[in-house]
Amino acid sequence: MYTFLIPVYIAPEDTQKLNYFKQTITSLMNQTDHEWSLVIIDDCSCNEKFNEYLDEVKRTLSQPVTVHHNMHNLGPGESRNIGIRIANEMGTKVIMFQDADDIAAPNRLEVTRHIFDTTQADLVYSPFKVVDENNDLVALDKISHSIRDILKAMEHKPPMGKDVWKIIGTDTGYVNLVTSTSVRIEVALETPFPDRRASEDAYTWMVYSAKGAYFYYTDEIVNLYRIPQNVAGSISRTAVGQENFYKELARTNEEAFLLCLDYAQSHNQITMQERNHLLRGFYIRLAQTLYGEKMEALGELYKNKKLSL
């Protein structure tokens, strides 16, 4: 069984995000491969119309649907962990991560299933197009530096194989969006998402890789990643504030990379000299990202960490 996993929070009376969520569900209904299940983790939304729509989804979809309601708002990472455990109890083989406002390509499941069935892949990821609140393509100059970095990496040579955490940490930066990432259940169970509100996905992907997961990139699937132009920044950034968001992003990415280094060194996969070389490269790359997002003070902080090694 392949399971789409969607954590979702919709504030009371927020009709726009409810509309995005409906479009997300429609994109699953339009899959060319109909053999899938759905796990929705409601992160304490308290939205009456949303609950009514969930009842409709459970009533009308022919695929198995499980809805779990969090008693408190836990954030996307912890919510995904709950969903992974639920999916495992259902006998799921592969988790297909999906954000609640993005749109899955019609062939996403079909192509993903074929790759997992015919290759050694532990994780499959793919490119995307950025759309606004009306599903219109967003111009490149309207997209954040970080997202442009991902698009740039995918135009050249997306990381593939084992040990891609090294490339992600020191060269390409974050490459695989949540909605474009699918993973074998055993990998997801071994490495839960951290309890963070920023970059919890980037942390998890890097640790997957450090522990031996084989990353497989395909350009046959092109999902739609939504960045509304009528609000400032992503949902996470709006919630915690731009500067605090990037502070937490930087701390989370640093913690993940250090964990990867520790794991690799303890398993005799890298020497101390290689560790220091990789760590310097990581701090340079992180500083570049922060400078690109106009977080100059933070960029200087991590640049100086590199100089201290």
Coordinates of C-alpha atoms in Angstrom, one line a residue:
M1 CA 0.0 0.0 0.0
Y2 CA 1.1 3.6 -0.8
T3 CA -0.2 6.3 1.5
F4 CA -0.5 10.0 1.0
L5 CA 0.2 11.7 4.3
I6 CA -1.1 15.3 4.8
P7 CA -0.7 17.3 8.0
V8 CA -3.1 20.3 7.9
Y9 CA -4.0 23.3 10.0
I10 CA -6.8 25.6 8.9
A11 CA -7.7 28.5 11.2
P12 CA -11.3 29.2 12.0
E13 CA -13.1 31.0 9.1
D14 CA -10.0 30.7 6.8
T15 CA -11.8 29.9 3.5
Q16 CA -8.7 30.4 1.3
K17 CA -6.6 27.7 2.9
L18 CA -9.7 25.4 3.0
N19 CA -9.9 25.9 -0.8
Y20 CA -6.3 25.1 -1.2
F21 CA -6.8 21.9 0.8
K22 CA -9.8 20.9 -1.4
Q23 CA -7.6 21.3 -4.5
T24 CA -4.9 19.1 -2.9
I25 CA -7.5 16.4 -2.3
T26 CA -8.8 16.7 -5.9
S27 CA -5.2 16.2 -7.1
L28 CA -5.1 12.9 -5.3
M29 CA -8.4 11.9 -6.7
N30 CA -7.0 12.6 -10.2
Q31 CA -4.1 10.1 -9.8
T32 CA -3.7 7.8 -12.7
D33 CA -2.9 5.0 -10.2
H34 CA -5.9 4.6 -7.9
E35 CA -4.4 2.1 -5.4
W36 CA -3.6 4.4 -2.6
S37 CA -4.7 5.3 0.9
L38 CA -4.9 8.7 2.7
V39 CA -3.9 9.7 6.2
I40 CA -4.8 13.3 7.3
I41 CA -3.5 14.7 10.5
D42 CA -5.7 17.7 11.6
D43 CA -3.4 19.8 13.7
C44 CA -6.1 21.2 15.9
S45 CA -7.8 23.3 13.2
C46 CA -11.1 24.1 15.0
N47 CA -12.7 25.0 11.7
E48 CA -16.3 23.8 11.3
K49 CA -16.4 23.9 7.5
F50 CA -13.1 22.1 7.3
N51 CA -14.5 19.3 9.5
E52 CA -17.6 19.1 7.3
Y53 CA -15.3 18.7 4.3
L54 CA -13.3 15.9 6.0
D55 CA -16.6 14.0 6.6
E56 CA -17.4 14.4 2.9
V57 CA -13.9 13.1 1.9
K58 CA -14.3 10.0 4.1
R59 CA -17.8 9.5 2.7
T60 CA -17.1 9.9 -1.0
L61 CA -13.5 8.6 -1.6
S62 CA -13.3 5.0 -2.6
Q63 CA -9.8 4.8 -1.2
P64 CA -9.2 4.2 2.6
V65 CA -9.1 7.5 4.5
T66 CA -7.9 7.9 8.1
V67 CA -8.3 11.3 9.9
H68 CA -6.5 11.9 13.2
H69 CA -7.3 15.1 15.2
N70 CA -4.5 16.4 17.3
M71 CA -5.6 17.7 20.7
H72 CA -3.0 20.5 20.5
N73 CA -1.2 22.2 17.7
L74 CA 2.0 20.2 17.3
G75 CA 3.4 21.5 14.0
P76 CA 4.0 19.7 10.7
G77 CA 6.9 17.5 11.8
E78 CA 5.3 16.0 14.9
S79 CA 2.0 15.6 12.9
R80 CA 3.8 13.7 10.2
N81 CA 5.4 11.4 12.8
I82 CA 1.9 10.5 14.1
G83 CA 0.7 9.9 10.5
I84 CA 3.7 7.7 9.8
R85 CA 2.9 5.5 12.8
I86 CA -0.8 5.3 11.7
A87 CA 0.2 4.4 8.1
N88 CA 2.6 1.7 9.4
E89 CA -0.2 0.1 11.4
M90 CA -2.2 0.0 8.1
G91 CA 0.5 -2.0 6.4
T92 CA 1.8 0.9 4.3
K93 CA 5.0 0.3 2.2
V94 CA 5.7 3.8 1.1
I95 CA 4.8 7.2 2.6
M96 CA 4.1 9.9 0.0
F97 CA 4.5 13.2 1.8
Q98 CA 2.0 15.9 0.7
D99 CA 1.5 19.5 2.0
A100 CA -2.1 20.6 2.4
D101 CA -1.9 23.5 -0.1
D102 CA 0.2 21.9 -2.9
I103 CA -1.1 20.0 -5.9
A104 CA 0.2 16.5 -6.8
A105 CA 0.9 15.7 -10.4
P106 CA -1.6 13.2 -11.8
N107 CA 1.2 10.6 -12.5
R108 CA 2.9 11.1 -9.1
L109 CA 1.9 7.7 -7.6
E110 CA 2.2 5.8 -10.9
V111 CA 5.8 6.9 -11.5
T112 CA 6.8 6.6 -7.9
R113 CA 5.5 3.1 -7.6
H114 CA 7.4 2.1 -10.7
I115 CA 10.6 3.5 -9.4
F116 CA 10.3 1.8 -6.0
D117 CA 9.4 -1.5 -7.7
T118 CA 12.3 -1.4 -10.1
T119 CA 15.2 0.3 -8.4
Q120 CA 17.1 0.3 -5.1
A121 CA 15.5 3.7 -4.1
D122 CA 14.7 4.4 -0.5
L123 CA 13.5 8.0 -1.3
V124 CA 12.1 9.4 -4.5
Y125 CA 11.9 13.1 -5.2
S126 CA 11.1 15.2 -8.2
P127 CA 10.9 18.8 -9.5
F128 CA 8.0 21.3 -9.1
K129 CA 6.5 24.5 -10.5
V130 CA 5.7 27.4 -8.2
V131 CA 2.1 28.7 -8.4
D132 CA 0.2 31.5 -6.7
E133 CA -3.3 31.5 -5.0
N134 CA -4.9 31.3 -8.4
N135 CA -2.7 28.4 -9.7
D136 CA -0.9 30.8 -12.0
L137 CA 2.9 30.3 -12.4
V138 CA 4.9 32.7 -10.3
A139 CA 7.7 34.7 -12.0
L140 CA 11.2 33.8 -10.9
D141 CA 11.9 37.2 -9.5
K142 CA 8.9 36.8 -7.2
I143 CA 10.3 33.6 -5.7
S144 CA 12.5 33.6 -2.6
H145 CA 16.3 33.0 -2.9
S146 CA 16.0 29.6 -1.2
I147 CA 13.4 28.3 -3.6
R148 CA 15.3 29.6 -6.6
D149 CA 18.3 27.6 -5.2
I150 CA 16.3 24.4 -5.4
L151 CA 15.1 25.1 -8.9
K152 CA 18.7 25.9 -9.9
A153 CA 20.0 22.6 -8.4
M154 CA 17.3 20.6 -10.3
E155 CA 18.3 22.2 -13.6
H156 CA 21.8 21.0 -13.3
K157 CA 22.6 17.7 -11.5
P158 CA 20.2 16.9 -8.6
P159 CA 21.8 14.8 -5.9
M160 CA 21.2 11.1 -6.4
G161 CA 22.5 7.9 -4.7
K162 CA 23.9 7.5 -1.2
D163 CA 25.5 10.1 1.0
V164 CA 23.7 12.9 -0.7
W165 CA 23.7 14.7 2.6
K166 CA 27.2 15.8 1.9
I167 CA 26.2 17.5 -1.4
I168 CA 23.0 19.0 0.1
G169 CA 24.9 20.4 3.1
T170 CA 27.9 21.9 1.2
D171 CA 26.8 22.5 -2.4
T172 CA 23.2 22.4 -3.5
G173 CA 21.4 23.2 -0.3
Y174 CA 17.9 21.9 0.3
V175 CA 16.6 20.1 -2.8
N176 CA 13.5 18.1 -2.2
L177 CA 10.2 19.7 -1.1
V178 CA 7.8 17.8 1.1
T179 CA 5.2 17.4 -1.7
S180 CA 7.8 16.0 -4.0
T181 CA 9.2 13.4 -1.6
S182 CA 8.2 9.8 -1.0
V183 CA 10.0 7.3 1.2
R184 CA 9.9 3.7 2.3
I185 CA 8.1 3.2 5.6
E186 CA 11.0 1.6 7.4
V187 CA 13.2 4.7 6.6
A188 CA 10.5 7.0 7.9
L189 CA 10.0 5.0 11.1
E190 CA 13.7 4.9 11.9
T191 CA 14.2 8.7 11.7
P192 CA 11.2 10.8 13.0
F193 CA 10.9 14.5 12.1
P194 CA 12.3 16.8 14.8
D195 CA 10.0 18.9 16.9
R196 CA 10.8 22.1 15.0
R197 CA 8.7 24.7 13.1
A198 CA 11.3 25.5 10.5
S199 CA 13.4 23.2 8.3
E200 CA 12.2 20.1 10.0
D201 CA 12.0 18.4 6.6
A202 CA 15.5 19.4 5.5
Y203 CA 16.8 18.0 8.8
T204 CA 15.0 14.7 8.2
W205 CA 16.1 14.2 4.6
M206 CA 19.7 14.8 5.5
V207 CA 19.6 12.3 8.4
Y208 CA 17.8 9.7 6.1
S209 CA 20.8 10.0 3.8
A210 CA 23.4 9.8 6.5
K211 CA 21.9 6.6 7.7
G212 CA 22.2 5.0 4.3
A213 CA 19.0 5.9 2.3
Y214 CA 19.4 5.8 -1.4
F215 CA 18.0 9.0 -3.0
Y216 CA 16.4 8.7 -6.5
Y217 CA 15.6 11.8 -8.6
T218 CA 13.0 11.7 -11.4
D219 CA 12.0 14.5 -13.7
E220 CA 8.9 12.6 -14.9
I221 CA 6.8 14.1 -12.0
V222 CA 6.2 17.8 -11.8
N223 CA 4.1 18.9 -8.8
L224 CA 2.8 22.3 -8.1
Y225 CA 4.2 24.2 -5.0
R226 CA 2.0 27.0 -3.8
I227 CA 3.4 30.3 -2.7
P228 CA 0.5 32.8 -2.4
Q229 CA 1.4 36.2 -3.6
N230 CA -1.3 37.9 -1.4
V231 CA 0.6 37.1 1.9
A232 CA 4.1 37.7 3.0
G233 CA 6.2 34.5 2.9
S234 CA 5.3 30.9 3.7
I235 CA 2.9 29.9 6.4
S236 CA 5.7 28.9 8.7
R237 CA 7.5 32.2 8.2
T238 CA 4.4 34.2 8.7
A239 CA 3.6 32.4 11.9
V240 CA 7.0 32.8 13.6
G241 CA 8.3 36.0 11.9
Q242 CA 11.0 36.2 9.3
E243 CA 14.1 36.6 11.5
N244 CA 13.0 34.0 14.0
F245 CA 12.2 31.6 11.2
Y246 CA 15.7 31.9 9.7
K247 CA 17.3 31.6 13.1
E248 CA 15.5 28.4 13.7
L249 CA 16.2 27.2 10.1
A250 CA 19.9 27.8 10.6
R251 CA 20.0 26.0 14.0
T252 CA 18.0 23.1 12.7
N253 CA 20.2 22.6 9.6
E254 CA 23.3 22.9 11.7
E255 CA 22.1 20.3 14.2
A256 CA 21.2 18.0 11.3
F257 CA 24.5 18.3 9.6
L258 CA 26.4 17.8 12.9
L259 CA 24.3 14.7 13.5
C260 CA 25.2 13.4 10.0
L261 CA 28.9 14.1 10.6
D262 CA 28.8 12.3 14.0
Y263 CA 27.0 9.3 12.5
A264 CA 29.4 9.1 9.5
Q265 CA 32.5 9.4 11.8
S266 CA 31.2 6.8 14.3
H267 CA 30.8 4.4 11.5
N268 CA 34.3 5.1 10.1
Q269 CA 32.9 6.6 6.9
I270 CA 34.8 9.9 7.3
T271 CA 38.1 11.0 8.9
M272 CA 38.4 13.9 11.3
Q273 CA 40.1 15.9 8.4
E274 CA 37.1 15.1 6.1
R275 CA 34.7 16.1 8.9
N276 CA 36.3 19.5 9.3
H277 CA 36.4 20.0 5.5
L278 CA 32.7 19.1 5.2
L279 CA 31.8 21.3 8.2
R280 CA 33.6 24.3 6.7
G281 CA 31.7 23.8 3.4
F282 CA 28.4 23.5 5.3
Y283 CA 28.9 26.9 7.1
I284 CA 29.9 28.6 3.8
R285 CA 26.7 27.2 2.1
L286 CA 24.5 28.1 5.0
A287 CA 25.9 31.7 5.1
Q288 CA 25.2 32.0 1.4
T289 CA 21.6 31.0 1.9
L290 CA 21.1 33.5 4.8
Y291 CA 22.8 36.3 2.8
G292 CA 20.5 35.5 -0.1
E293 CA 17.4 35.8 2.2
K294 CA 18.8 39.2 3.4
M295 CA 19.7 37.9 6.9
E296 CA 23.1 39.5 6.9
A297 CA 23.8 39.3 10.6
L298 CA 22.9 35.6 10.7
G299 CA 25.0 35.0 7.6
E300 CA 28.0 36.7 9.3
L301 CA 27.5 34.5 12.4
Y302 CA 27.8 31.2 10.4
K303 CA 30.6 32.6 8.1
N304 CA 32.6 33.2 11.3
K305 CA 31.9 29.7 12.5
K306 CA 33.6 28.5 9.3
L307 CA 36.6 30.7 10.0
S308 CA 37.0 29.4 13.5
L309 CA 37.5 25.8 12.3

